[in-house]
mmCIF file of C-alpha atoms in Angstrom:
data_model
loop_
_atom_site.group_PDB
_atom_site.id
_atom_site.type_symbol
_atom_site.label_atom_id
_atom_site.label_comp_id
_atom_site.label_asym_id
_atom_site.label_seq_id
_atom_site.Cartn_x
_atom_site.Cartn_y
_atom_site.Cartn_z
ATOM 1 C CA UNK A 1 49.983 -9.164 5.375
ATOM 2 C CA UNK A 2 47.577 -8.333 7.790
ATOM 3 C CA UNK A 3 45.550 -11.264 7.520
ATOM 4 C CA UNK A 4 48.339 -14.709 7.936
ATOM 5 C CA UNK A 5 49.676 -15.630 10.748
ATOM 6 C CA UNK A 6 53.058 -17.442 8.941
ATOM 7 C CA UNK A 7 55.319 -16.951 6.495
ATOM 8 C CA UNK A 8 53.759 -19.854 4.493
ATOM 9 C CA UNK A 9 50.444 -19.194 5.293
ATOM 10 C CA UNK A 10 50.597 -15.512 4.099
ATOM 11 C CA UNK A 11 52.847 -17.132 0.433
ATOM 12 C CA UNK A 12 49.793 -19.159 -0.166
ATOM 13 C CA UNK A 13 47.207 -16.375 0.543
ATOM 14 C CA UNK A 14 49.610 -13.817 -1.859
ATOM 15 C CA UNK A 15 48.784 -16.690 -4.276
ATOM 16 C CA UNK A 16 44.927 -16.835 -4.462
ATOM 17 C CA UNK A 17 45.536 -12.883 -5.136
ATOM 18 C CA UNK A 18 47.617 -13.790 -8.282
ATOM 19 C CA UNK A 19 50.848 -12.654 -6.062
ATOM 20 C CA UNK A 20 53.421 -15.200 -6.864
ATOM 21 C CA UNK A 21 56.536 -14.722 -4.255
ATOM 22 C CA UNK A 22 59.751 -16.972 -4.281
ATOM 23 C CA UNK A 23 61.804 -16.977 -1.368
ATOM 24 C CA UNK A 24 64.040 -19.969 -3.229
ATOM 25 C CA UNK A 25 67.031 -17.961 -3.439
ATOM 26 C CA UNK A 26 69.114 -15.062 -2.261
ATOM 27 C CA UNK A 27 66.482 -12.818 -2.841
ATOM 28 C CA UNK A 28 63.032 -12.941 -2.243
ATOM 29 C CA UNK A 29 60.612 -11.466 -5.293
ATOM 30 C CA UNK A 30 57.118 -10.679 -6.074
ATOM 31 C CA UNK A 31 55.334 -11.001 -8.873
ATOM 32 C CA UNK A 32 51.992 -9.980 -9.477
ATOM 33 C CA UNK A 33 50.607 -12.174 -12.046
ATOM 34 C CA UNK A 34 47.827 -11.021 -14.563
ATOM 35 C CA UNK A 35 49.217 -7.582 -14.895
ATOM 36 C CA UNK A 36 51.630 -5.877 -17.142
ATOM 37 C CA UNK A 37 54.173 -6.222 -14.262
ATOM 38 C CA UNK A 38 56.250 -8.895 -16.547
ATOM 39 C CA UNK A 39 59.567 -9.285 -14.379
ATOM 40 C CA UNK A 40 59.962 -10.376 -10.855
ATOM 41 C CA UNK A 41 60.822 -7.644 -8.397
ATOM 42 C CA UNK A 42 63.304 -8.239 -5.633
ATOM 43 C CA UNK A 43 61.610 -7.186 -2.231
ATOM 44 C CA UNK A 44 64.573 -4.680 -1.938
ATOM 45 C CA UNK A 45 64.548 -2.964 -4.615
ATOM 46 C CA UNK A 46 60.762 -1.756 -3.542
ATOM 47 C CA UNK A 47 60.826 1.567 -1.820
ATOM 48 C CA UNK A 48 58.896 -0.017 1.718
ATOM 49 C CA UNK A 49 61.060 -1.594 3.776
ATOM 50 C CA UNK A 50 58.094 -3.328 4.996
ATOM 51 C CA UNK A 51 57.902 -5.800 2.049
ATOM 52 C CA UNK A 52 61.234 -7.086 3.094
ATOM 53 C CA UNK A 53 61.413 -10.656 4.131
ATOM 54 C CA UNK A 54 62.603 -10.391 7.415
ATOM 55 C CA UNK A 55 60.433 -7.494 7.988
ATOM 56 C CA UNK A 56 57.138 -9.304 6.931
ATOM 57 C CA UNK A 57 57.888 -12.232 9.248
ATOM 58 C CA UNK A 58 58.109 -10.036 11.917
ATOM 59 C CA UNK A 59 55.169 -8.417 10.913
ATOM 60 C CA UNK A 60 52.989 -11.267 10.544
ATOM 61 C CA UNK A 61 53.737 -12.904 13.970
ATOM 62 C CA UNK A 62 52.398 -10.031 15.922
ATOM 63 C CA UNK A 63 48.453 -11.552 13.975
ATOM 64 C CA UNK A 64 46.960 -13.701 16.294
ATOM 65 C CA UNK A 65 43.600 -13.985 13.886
ATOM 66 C CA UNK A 66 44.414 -16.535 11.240
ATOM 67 C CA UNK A 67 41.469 -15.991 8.435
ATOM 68 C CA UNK A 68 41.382 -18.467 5.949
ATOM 69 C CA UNK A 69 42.195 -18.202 1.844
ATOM 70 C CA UNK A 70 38.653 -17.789 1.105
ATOM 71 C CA UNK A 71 37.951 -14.850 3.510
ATOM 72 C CA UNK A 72 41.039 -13.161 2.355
ATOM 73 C CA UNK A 73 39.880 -13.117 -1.253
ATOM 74 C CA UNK A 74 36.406 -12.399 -0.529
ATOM 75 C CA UNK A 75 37.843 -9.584 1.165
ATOM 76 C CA UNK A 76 40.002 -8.493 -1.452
ATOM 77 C CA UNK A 77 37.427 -8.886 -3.845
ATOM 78 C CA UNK A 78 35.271 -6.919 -2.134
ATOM 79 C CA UNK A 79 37.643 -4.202 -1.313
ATOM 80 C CA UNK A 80 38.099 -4.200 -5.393
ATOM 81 C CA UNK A 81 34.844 -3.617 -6.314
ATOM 82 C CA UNK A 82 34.430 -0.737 -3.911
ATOM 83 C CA UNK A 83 36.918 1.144 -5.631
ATOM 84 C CA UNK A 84 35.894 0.682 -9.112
ATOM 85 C CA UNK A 85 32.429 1.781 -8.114
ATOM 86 C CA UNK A 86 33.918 4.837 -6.750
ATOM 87 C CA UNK A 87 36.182 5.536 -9.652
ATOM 88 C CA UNK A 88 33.502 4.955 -12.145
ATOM 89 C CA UNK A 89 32.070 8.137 -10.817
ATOM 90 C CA UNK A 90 35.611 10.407 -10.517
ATOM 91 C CA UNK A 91 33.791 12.490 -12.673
ATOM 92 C CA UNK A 92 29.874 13.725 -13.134
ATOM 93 C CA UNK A 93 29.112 15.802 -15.700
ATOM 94 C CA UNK A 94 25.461 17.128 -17.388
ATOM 95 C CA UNK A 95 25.309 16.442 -21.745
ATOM 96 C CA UNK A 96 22.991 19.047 -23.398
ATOM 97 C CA UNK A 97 20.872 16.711 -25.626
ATOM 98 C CA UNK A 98 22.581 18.652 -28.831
ATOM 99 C CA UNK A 99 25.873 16.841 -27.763
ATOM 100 C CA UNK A 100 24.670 13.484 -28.579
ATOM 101 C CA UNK A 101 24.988 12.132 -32.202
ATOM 102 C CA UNK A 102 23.339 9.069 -31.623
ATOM 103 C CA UNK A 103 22.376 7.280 -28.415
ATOM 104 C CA UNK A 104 22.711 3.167 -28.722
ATOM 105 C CA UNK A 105 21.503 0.179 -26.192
ATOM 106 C CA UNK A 106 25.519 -0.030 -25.446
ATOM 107 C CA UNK A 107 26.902 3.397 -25.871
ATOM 108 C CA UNK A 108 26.557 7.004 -26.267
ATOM 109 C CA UNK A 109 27.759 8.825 -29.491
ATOM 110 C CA UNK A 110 29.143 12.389 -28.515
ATOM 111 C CA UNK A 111 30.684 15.144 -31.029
ATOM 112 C CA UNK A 112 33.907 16.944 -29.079
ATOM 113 C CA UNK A 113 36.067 19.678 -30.705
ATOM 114 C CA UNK A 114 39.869 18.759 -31.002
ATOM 115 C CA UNK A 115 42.604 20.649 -31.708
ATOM 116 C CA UNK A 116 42.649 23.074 -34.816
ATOM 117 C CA UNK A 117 38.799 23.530 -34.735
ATOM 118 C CA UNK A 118 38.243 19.831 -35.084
ATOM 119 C CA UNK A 119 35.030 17.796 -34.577
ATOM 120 C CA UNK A 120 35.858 14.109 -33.431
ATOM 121 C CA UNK A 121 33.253 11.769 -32.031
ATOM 122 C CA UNK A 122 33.615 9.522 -28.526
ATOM 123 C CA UNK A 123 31.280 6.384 -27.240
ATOM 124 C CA UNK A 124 30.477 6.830 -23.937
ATOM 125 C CA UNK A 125 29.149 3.547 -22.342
ATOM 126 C CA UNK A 126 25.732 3.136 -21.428
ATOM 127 C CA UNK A 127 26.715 1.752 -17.489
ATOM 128 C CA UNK A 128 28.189 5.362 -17.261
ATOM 129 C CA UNK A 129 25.474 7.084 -18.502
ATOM 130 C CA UNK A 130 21.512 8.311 -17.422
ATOM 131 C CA UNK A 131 19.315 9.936 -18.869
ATOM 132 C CA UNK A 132 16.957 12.902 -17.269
ATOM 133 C CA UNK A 133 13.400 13.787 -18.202
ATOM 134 C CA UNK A 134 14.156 17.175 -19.824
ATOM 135 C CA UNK A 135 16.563 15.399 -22.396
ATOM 136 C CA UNK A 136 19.767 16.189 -20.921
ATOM 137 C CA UNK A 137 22.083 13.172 -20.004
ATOM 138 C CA UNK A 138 24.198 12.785 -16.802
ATOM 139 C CA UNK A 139 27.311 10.779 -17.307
ATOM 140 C CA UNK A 140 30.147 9.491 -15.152
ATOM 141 C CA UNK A 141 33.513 8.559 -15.948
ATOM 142 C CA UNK A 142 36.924 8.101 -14.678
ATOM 143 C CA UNK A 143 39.636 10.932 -15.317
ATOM 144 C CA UNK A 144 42.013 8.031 -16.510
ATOM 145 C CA UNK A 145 39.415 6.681 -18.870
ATOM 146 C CA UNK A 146 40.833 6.352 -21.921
ATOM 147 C CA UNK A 147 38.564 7.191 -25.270
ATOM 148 C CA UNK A 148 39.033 6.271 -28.736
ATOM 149 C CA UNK A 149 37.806 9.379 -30.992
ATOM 150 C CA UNK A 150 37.937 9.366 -34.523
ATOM 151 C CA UNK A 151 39.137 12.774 -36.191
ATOM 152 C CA UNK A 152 36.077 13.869 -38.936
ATOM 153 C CA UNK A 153 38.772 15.566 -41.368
ATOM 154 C CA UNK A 154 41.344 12.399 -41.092
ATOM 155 C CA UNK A 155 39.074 8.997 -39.988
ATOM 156 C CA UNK A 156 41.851 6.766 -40.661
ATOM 157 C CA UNK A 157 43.676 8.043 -37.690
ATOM 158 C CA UNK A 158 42.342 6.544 -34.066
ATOM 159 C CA UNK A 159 43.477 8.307 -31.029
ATOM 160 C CA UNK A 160 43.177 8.606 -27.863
ATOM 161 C CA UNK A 161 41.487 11.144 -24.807
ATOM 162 C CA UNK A 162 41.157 10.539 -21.327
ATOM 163 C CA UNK A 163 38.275 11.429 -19.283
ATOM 164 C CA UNK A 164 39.855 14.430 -18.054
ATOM 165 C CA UNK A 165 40.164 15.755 -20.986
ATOM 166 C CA UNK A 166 37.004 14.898 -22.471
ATOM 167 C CA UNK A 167 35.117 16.333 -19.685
ATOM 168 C CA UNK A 168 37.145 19.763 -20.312
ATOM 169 C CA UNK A 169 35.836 19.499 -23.701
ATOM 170 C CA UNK A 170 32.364 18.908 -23.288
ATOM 171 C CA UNK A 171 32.544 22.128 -20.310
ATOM 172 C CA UNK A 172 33.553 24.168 -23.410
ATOM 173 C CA UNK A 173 30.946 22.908 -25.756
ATOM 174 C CA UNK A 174 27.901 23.624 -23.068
ATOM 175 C CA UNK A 175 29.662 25.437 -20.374
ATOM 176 C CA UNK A 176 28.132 23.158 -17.823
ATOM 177 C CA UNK A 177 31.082 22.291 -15.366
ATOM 178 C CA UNK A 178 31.982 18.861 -14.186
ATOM 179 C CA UNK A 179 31.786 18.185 -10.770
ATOM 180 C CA UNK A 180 34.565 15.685 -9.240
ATOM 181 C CA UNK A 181 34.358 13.552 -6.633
ATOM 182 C CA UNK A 182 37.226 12.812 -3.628
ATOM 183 C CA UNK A 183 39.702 9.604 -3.712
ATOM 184 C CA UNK A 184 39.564 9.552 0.285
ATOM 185 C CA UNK A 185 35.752 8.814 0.407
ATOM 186 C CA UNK A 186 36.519 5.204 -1.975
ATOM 187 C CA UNK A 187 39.223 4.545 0.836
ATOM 188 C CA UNK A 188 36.769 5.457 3.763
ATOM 189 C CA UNK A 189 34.155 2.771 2.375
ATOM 190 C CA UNK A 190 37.060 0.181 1.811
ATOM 191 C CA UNK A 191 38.439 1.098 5.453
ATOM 192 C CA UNK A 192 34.492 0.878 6.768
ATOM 193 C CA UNK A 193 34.167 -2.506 4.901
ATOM 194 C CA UNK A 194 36.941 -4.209 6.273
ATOM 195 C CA UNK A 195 36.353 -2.997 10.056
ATOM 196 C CA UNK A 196 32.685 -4.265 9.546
ATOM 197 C CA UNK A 197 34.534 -7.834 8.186
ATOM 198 C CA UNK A 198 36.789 -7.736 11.578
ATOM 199 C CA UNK A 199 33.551 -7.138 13.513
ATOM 200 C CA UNK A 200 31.768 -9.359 12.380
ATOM 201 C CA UNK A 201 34.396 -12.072 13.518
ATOM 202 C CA UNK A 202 33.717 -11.522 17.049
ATOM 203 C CA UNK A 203 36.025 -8.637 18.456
ATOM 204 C CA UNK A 204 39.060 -10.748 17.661
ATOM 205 C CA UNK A 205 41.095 -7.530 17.300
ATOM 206 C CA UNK A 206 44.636 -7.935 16.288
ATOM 207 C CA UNK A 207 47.084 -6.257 14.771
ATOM 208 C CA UNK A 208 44.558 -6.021 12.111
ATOM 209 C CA UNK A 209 42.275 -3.850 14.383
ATOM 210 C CA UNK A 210 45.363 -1.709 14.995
ATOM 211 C CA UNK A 211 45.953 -0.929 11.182
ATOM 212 C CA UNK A 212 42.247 0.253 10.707
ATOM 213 C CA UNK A 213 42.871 2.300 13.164
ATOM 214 C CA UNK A 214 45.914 4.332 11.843
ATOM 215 C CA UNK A 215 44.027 4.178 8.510
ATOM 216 C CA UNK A 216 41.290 6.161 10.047
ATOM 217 C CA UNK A 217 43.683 8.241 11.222
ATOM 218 C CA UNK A 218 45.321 8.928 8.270
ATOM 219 C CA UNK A 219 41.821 9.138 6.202
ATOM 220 C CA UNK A 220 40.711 12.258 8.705
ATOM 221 C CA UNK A 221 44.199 14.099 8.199
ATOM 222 C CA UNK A 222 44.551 13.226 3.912
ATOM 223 C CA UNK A 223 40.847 14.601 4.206
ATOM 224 C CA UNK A 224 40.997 18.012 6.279
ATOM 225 C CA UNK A 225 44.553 18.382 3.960
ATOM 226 C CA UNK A 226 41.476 17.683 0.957
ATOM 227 C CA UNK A 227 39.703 20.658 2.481
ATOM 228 C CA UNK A 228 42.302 22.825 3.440
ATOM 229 C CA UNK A 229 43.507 23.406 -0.469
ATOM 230 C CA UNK A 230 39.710 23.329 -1.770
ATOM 231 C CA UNK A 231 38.875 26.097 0.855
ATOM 232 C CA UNK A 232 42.123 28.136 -0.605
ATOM 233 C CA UNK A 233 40.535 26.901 -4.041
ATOM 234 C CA UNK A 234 37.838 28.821 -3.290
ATOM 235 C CA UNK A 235 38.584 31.539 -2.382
ATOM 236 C CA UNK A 236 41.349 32.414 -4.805
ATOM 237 C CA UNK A 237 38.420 31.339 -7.531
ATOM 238 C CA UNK A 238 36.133 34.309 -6.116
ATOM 239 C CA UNK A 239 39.377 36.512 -5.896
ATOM 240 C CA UNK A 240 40.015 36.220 -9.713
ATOM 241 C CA UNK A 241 36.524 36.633 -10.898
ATOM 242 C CA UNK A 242 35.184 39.352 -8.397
ATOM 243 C CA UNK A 243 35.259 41.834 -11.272
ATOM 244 C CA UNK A 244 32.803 39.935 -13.586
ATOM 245 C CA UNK A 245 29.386 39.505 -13.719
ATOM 246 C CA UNK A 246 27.959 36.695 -11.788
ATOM 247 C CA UNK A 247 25.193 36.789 -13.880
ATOM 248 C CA UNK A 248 27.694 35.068 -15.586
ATOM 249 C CA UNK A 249 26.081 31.374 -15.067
ATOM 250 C CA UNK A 250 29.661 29.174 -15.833
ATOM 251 C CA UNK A 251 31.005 31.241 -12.627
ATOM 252 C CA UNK A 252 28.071 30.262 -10.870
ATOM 253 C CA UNK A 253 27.844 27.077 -11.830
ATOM 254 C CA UNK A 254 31.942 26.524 -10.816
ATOM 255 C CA UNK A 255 31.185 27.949 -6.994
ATOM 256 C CA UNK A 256 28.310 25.760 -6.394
ATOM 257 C CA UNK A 257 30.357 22.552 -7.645
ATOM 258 C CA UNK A 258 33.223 23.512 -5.687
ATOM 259 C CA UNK A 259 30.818 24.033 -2.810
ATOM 260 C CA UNK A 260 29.063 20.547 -3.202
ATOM 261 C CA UNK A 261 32.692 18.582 -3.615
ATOM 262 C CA UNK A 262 33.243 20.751 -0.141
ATOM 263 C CA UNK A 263 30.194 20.029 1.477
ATOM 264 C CA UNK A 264 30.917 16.218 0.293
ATOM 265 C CA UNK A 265 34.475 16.391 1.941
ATOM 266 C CA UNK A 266 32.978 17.814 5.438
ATOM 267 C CA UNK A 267 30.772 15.065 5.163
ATOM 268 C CA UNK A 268 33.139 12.784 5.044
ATOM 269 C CA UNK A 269 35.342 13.983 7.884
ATOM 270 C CA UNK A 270 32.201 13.637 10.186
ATOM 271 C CA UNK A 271 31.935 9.938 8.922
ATOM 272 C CA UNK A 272 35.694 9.308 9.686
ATOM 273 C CA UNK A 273 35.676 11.280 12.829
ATOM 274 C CA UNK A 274 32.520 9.082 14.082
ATOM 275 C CA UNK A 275 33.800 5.823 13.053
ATOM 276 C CA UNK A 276 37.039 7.020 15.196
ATOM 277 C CA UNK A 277 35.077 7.634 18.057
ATOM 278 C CA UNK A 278 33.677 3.526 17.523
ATOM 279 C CA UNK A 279 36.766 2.480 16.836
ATOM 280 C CA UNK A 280 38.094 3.542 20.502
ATOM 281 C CA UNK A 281 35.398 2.553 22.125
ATOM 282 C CA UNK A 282 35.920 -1.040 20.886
ATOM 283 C CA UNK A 283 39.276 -0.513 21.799
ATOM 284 C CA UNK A 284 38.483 -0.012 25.205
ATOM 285 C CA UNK A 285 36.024 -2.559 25.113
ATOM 286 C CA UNK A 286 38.941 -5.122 23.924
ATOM 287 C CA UNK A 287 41.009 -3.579 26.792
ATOM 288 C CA UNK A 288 38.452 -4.186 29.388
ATOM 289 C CA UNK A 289 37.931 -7.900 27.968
ATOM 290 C CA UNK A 290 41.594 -8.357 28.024
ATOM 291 C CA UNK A 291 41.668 -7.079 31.496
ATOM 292 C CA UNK A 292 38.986 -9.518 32.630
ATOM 293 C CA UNK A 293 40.982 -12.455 31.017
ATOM 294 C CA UNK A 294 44.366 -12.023 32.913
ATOM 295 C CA UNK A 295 45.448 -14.884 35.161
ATOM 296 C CA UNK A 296 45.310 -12.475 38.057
ATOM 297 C CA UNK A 297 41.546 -11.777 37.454
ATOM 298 C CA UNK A 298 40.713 -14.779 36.687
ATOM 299 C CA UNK A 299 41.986 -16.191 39.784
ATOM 300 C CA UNK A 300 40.251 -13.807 41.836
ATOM 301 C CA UNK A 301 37.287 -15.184 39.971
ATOM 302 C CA UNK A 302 38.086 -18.936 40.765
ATOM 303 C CA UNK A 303 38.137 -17.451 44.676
ATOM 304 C CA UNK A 304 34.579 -16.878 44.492
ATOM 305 C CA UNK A 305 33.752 -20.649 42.797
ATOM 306 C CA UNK A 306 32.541 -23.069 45.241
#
C-alpha cells in the first residue's frame, strides 16, 4: 500500500506477498494465501475502511516512488525476520542446572510441575537456549510458544503449555523471575529498517516518508503509555510487599526485572524521540529541496545563466 503507485501495480505486489485480491466482481476480496485464513474476505467486511477499494486507489495515487516487486519483498522479508527475532526473546528466563533432565544437540529436556502435584517434562530448543559457566542455562521463548509436555502419571496423554505458562512454572520451581521484553521496541527496529530502506533511495520521500513519520509518532506515545502502567506497576508491587522482608530474594529479584524492562522502555523512548528529531530534519531538508525546485526558483535561477 505504501509502496505501488497503481491499482495493478500494488495487485501484483499483494501477490509476491502470497496476498491474492480479486476485484472481478461486486466485491473486492483478499486472501492471504499460505495461512489458515481459508475463505476470501470481502474488503468491507474488514473493520479499516482503508482496505476498501476505492479508498486504496486513492491512497496509492498520492505515492510518487514506484519500488519494484523485488524491493517490496525484500522489504517485507526483512521486516519479518525482525520480528521473529524479537519475539523469540518475549521472554528470558535463568534454568537452575537441577531443572534439566537431559540436555541434547537439538533440545533441552526440562521437568515442570502440572496441576495436582504433577511432574511433566518440556523440550526446549537449543536456538532458544545458552548455557553459562556456573551451570545455569538462560533460555528465551515466546509467551505464545506452544509446548508439548507429557504427563509422568498418564504418558499416553500429550498436551499442551504455552510459554507463558511454562515460564510461571519454572519461577515456582527456582523462584528466579522471568524478565519480559516490550512489543514496541520489535516495531521501532522494523520502523528504523524501513526509514533506512527509504533513505537509502535518495530522499525520494513520499507518502511513504509521511507514514514513518506518524509511526514514530505513535511508537513514542504506545511507549510512554508502556511506561506509564509499568511505573504504576511498580509502585503498587512495593506497596503490597512493604511489610515483608526484602531479604526475601524473589521480591528482589521481581524489582530489579521490573526496573531493567523500565530502564529498557526509557531507552527506547530516547531512540524514538532521536530518530523523530532526524526524521524532521529530513523533512525540512525535503522542504527546502522542494522549495529550490519550484518553477519560480528555478526561473530566478535561469536569470542568472548566461
Amino acid at each position: 500500500m505504501n509502496h505501488s503507485h497503481t491499482w495493478e501495480d500494488f495487485k501484483t505486489k499483494a501477490s509476491a506477498l502470497n496476498l491474492k485480491v480479486d476485484d472481478t466482481k461486486k466485491y473486492t476480496t483478499y486472501l492471504l494465501e499460505g495461512s489458515e485464513q481459508t475463505k476470501k474476505i470481502r474488503d468491507r467486511s474488514l473493520k479499516n475502511d482503508k482496505f476498501l477499494k476505492e479508498n486504496l486507489k486513492e491512497r496509492i495515487e498520492r505515492n510518487t516512488i514506484g519500488y519494484s516487486v523485488e524491493e517490496v519483498v525484500k522489504l517485507w522479508n526483512d521486516k519479518e525476520s525482525i520480528q521473529e527475532k524479537g519475539q523469540e526473546k518475549e521472554i528470558e528466563m535463568l534454568l537452575e542446572h537441577w531443572q534439566v533432565t537431559k540436555e541434547t544437540e537439538k533440545d533441552l529436556v526440562v521437568t515442570i510441575d502440572t496441576a495436582f502435584d504433577n511432574e511433566a517434562t518440556i523440550k526446549i530448543p537449543a536456538r532458544c537456549v545458552d548455557k553459562l559457566e556456573n551451570g545455569q542455562y538462560k533460555i528465551f521463548i515466546k509467551k505464545g510458544d506452544r509446548f508439548s509436555y507429557l504427563d509422568k502419571r498418564s504418558p499416553a496423554n500429550h498436551k499442551i503449555m504455552v510459554g507463558a505458562t511454562v515460564a510461571k512454572n519454572l519461577q515456582r520451581q527456582s523462584g528466579n523471575i522471568p524478565l519480559y521484553s516490550d512489543n514496541v521496541n520489535i516495531k521501532l527496529k522494523q520502523v528504523f529498517h524501513e526509514f533506512d530502506f527509504l533513505i537509502s533511495q535518495g530522499l525520494g520521500f513520499d507518502r511513504s516518508f509521511e507514514t514513518i513519520g506518524e509511526e514514530l509518532k505513535a511508537t513514542y506515545h504506545e511507549t510512554e503509555k508502556q511506561l506509564d502502567k509499568l511505573d504504576t506497576k511498580i509502585i503498587e508491587y512495593v506497596e503490597q510487599n512493604k511489610s515483608l522482608d526484602y531479604v526475601d530474594t524473589t521480591i528482589r529479584d521481581t524489582i530489579k526485572n521490573l526496573k531493567l524492562e523500565r530502564d529498557d522502555l526509557r531507552d527506547t523512548l530516547y531512540k524514538v524521540d532521536k530518530n523523530i528529531q532526524y526524521y524532521q530534519k529530513s523533512e525540512q531538508r525535503l522542504e527546502a529541496y522542494q522549495k529550490n525546485q519550484s518553477p519560480k526558483h528555478k526561473a530566478r535561477d535561469d536569470d542568472f545563466e548566461i
